[in-house]
CSV table of C-alpha atoms in Angstrom, one decimal:
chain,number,residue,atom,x,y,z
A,287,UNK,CA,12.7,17.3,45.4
A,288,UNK,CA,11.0,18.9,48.1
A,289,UNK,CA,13.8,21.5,48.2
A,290,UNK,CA,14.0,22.8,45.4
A,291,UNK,CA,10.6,23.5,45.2
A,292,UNK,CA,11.3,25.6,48.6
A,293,UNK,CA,13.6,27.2,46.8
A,294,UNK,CA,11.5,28.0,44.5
A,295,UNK,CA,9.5,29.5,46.6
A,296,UNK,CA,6.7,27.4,46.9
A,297,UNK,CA,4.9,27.0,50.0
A,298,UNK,CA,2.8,23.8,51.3
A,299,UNK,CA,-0.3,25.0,50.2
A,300,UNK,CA,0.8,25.2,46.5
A,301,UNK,CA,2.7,21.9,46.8
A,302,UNK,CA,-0.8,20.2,47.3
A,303,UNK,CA,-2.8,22.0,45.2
A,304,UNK,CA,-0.7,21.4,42.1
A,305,UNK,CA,-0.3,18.0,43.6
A,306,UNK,CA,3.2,18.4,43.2
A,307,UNK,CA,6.3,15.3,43.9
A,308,UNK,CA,9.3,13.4,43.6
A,309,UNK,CA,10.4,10.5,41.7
A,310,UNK,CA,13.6,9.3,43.0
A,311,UNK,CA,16.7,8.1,41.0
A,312,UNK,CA,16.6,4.0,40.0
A,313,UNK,CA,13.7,2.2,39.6
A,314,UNK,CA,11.4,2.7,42.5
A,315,UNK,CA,8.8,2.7,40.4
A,316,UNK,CA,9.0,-0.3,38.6
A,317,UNK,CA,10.0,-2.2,41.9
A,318,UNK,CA,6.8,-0.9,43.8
A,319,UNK,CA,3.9,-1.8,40.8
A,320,UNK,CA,5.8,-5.0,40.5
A,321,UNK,CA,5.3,-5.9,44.5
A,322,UNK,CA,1.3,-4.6,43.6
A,323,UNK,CA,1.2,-7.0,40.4
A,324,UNK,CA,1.2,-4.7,37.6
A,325,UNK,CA,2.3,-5.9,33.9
A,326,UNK,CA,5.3,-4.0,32.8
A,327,UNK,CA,3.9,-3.9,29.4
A,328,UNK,CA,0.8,-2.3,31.1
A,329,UNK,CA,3.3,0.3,32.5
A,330,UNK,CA,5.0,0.8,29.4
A,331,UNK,CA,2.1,1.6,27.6
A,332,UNK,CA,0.9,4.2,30.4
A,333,UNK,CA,4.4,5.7,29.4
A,334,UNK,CA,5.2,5.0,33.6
A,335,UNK,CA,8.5,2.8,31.9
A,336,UNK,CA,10.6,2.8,29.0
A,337,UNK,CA,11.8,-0.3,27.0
A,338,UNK,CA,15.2,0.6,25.7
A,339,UNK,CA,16.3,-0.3,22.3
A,340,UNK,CA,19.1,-2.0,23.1
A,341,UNK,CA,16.8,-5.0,24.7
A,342,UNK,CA,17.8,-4.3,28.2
A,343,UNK,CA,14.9,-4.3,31.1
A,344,UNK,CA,12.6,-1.9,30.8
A,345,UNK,CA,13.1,1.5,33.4
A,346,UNK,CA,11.3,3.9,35.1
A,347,UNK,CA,11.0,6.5,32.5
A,348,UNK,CA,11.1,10.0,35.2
A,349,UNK,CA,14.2,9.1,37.5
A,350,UNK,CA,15.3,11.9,40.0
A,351,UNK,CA,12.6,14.7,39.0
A,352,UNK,CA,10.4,16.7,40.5
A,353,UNK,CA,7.0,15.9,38.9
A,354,UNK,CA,4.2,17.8,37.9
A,355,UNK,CA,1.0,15.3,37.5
A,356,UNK,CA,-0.9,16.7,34.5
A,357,UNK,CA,-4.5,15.9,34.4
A,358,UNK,CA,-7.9,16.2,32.4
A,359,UNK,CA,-10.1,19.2,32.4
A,360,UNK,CA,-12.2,17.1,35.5
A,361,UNK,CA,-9.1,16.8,37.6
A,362,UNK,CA,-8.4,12.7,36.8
A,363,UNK,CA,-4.1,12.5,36.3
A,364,UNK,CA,-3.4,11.3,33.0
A,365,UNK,CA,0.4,12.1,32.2
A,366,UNK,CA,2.9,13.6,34.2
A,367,UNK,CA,5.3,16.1,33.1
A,368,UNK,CA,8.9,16.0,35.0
A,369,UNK,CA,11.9,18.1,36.0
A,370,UNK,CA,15.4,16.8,36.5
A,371,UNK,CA,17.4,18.0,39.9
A,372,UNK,CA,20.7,17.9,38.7
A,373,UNK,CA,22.3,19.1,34.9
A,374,UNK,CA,21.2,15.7,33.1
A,375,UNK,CA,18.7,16.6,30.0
A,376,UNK,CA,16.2,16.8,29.2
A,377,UNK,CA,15.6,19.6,31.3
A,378,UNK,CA,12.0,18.9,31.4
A,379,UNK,CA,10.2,15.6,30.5
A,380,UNK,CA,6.8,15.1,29.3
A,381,UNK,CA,4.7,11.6,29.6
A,382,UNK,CA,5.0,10.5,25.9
A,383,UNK,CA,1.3,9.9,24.2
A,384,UNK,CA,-0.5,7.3,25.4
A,385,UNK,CA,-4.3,5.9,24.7
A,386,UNK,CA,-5.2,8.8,27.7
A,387,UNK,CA,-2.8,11.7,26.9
A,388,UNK,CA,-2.1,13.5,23.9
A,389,UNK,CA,0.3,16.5,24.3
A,390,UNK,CA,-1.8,18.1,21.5
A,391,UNK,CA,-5.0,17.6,23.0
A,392,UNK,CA,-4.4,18.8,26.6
A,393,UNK,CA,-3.6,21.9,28.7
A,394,UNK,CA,-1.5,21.8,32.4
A,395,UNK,CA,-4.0,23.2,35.3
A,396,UNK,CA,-6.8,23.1,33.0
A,397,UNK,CA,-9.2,21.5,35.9
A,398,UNK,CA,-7.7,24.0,38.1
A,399,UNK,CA,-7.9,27.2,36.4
A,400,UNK,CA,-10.8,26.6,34.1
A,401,UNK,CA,-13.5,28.0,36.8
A,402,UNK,CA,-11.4,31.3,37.6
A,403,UNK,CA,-10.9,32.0,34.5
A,404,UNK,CA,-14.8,31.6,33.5
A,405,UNK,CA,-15.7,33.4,36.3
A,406,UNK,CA,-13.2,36.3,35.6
A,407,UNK,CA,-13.4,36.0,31.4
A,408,UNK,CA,-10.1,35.7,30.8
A,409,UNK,CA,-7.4,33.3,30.5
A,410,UNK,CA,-3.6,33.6,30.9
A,411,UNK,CA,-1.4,31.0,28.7
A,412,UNK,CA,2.2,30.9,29.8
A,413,UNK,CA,4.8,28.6,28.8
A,414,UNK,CA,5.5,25.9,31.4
A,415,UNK,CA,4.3,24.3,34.3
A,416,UNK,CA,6.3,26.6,37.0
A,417,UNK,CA,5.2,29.8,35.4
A,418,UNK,CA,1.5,28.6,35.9
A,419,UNK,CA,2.4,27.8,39.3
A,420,UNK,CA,4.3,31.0,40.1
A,421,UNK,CA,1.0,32.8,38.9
A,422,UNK,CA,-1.3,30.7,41.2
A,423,UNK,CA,1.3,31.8,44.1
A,424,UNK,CA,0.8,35.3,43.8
A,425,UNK,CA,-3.3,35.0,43.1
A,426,UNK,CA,-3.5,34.6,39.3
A,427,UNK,CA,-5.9,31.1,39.4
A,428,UNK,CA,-6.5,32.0,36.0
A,429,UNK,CA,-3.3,30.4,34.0
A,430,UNK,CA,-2.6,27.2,31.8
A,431,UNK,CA,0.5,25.7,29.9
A,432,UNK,CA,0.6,24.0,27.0
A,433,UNK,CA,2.9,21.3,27.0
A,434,UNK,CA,6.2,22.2,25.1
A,435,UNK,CA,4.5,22.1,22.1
A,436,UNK,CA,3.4,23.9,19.6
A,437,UNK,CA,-0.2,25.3,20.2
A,438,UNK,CA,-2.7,23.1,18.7
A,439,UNK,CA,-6.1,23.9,17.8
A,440,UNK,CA,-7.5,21.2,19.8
A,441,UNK,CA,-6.0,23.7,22.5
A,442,UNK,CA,-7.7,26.8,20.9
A,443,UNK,CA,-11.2,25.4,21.3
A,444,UNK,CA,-10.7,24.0,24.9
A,445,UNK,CA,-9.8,27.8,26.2
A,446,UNK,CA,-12.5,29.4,23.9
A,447,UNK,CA,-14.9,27.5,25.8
A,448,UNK,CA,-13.6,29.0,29.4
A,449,UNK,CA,-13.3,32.9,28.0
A,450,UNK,CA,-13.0,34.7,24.6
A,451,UNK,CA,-10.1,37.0,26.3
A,452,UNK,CA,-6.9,35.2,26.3
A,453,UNK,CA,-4.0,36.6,27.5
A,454,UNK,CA,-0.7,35.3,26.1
């Protein structure tokens, strides 16, 4: 994980600001909340596992990504969005909805560009999480992403209130 976000280009700094990770192939995940006594339904519902159809245990639902924590406008992680390594598909994985997230309702680096982009009066809206983060690389604090879908206008109203310029 950490590689190819070198590869990328991405340096230390941005890794922690965007909070950036990995979540490793298997079920790490599933193991480590069951050793801290979390309810797999409770995990299921947070979208963290999947049940599959079949009846078979449920699994961590982002195996062998890079992951991009997505979180409210006050900086609280809600969702994740996630990245696979290799050629498997998707390409890109969202958290599905959940009683915190709606994909509709929510921008990526809206707590971390919403200030910037006040203070500047103008907001850039690119299309996924690693353009948003190339931006911030090279000084443009001012960028969100929706989140691979189409823009809502529950979205609309959360940049009017950060700037009436929008850059798209």
């Amino acid at each position: 994980g950490l590689y190819y976000l070198q590869r990328r280009g991405l340096n230390e700094e941005i890794i922690k600001r965007f909070r950036l990770g990995f979540s490793p192939p298997g079920n790490a995940l599933k193991a480590y909340m069951a050793r801290a006594g979390f309810d797999e339904n409770v995990l299921i519902e947070a979208g963290l596992l999947i049940r599959p159809d079949n009846g078979e245990s449920p699994y961590d639902y982002f195996r062998n990504r890079v992951m991009f924590p997505i979180a409210d406008r006050r900086g609280k992680i809600i969702a994740f969005g996630g990245r696979v390594l290799d050629d498997g598909e998707p390409k890109y994985l969202n958290s599905p909805d959940t009683p915190v997230f709606s994909k509709g309702d929510n921008l990526y680096a809206l707590h971390l560009s919403g200030e910037q982009a006040r203070k500047m009066q103008e907001i850039i809206v690119v299309e996924g999480y690693m353009d948003v983060i190339s931006l911030a690389k090279y000084g443009f604090n001012n960028a969100i992403a929706g989140m691979g879908t189409a823009f809502t206008p529950e979205q609309a109203r959360a940049l009017r209130t950060l700037s009436e310029n929008v850059c798209v």
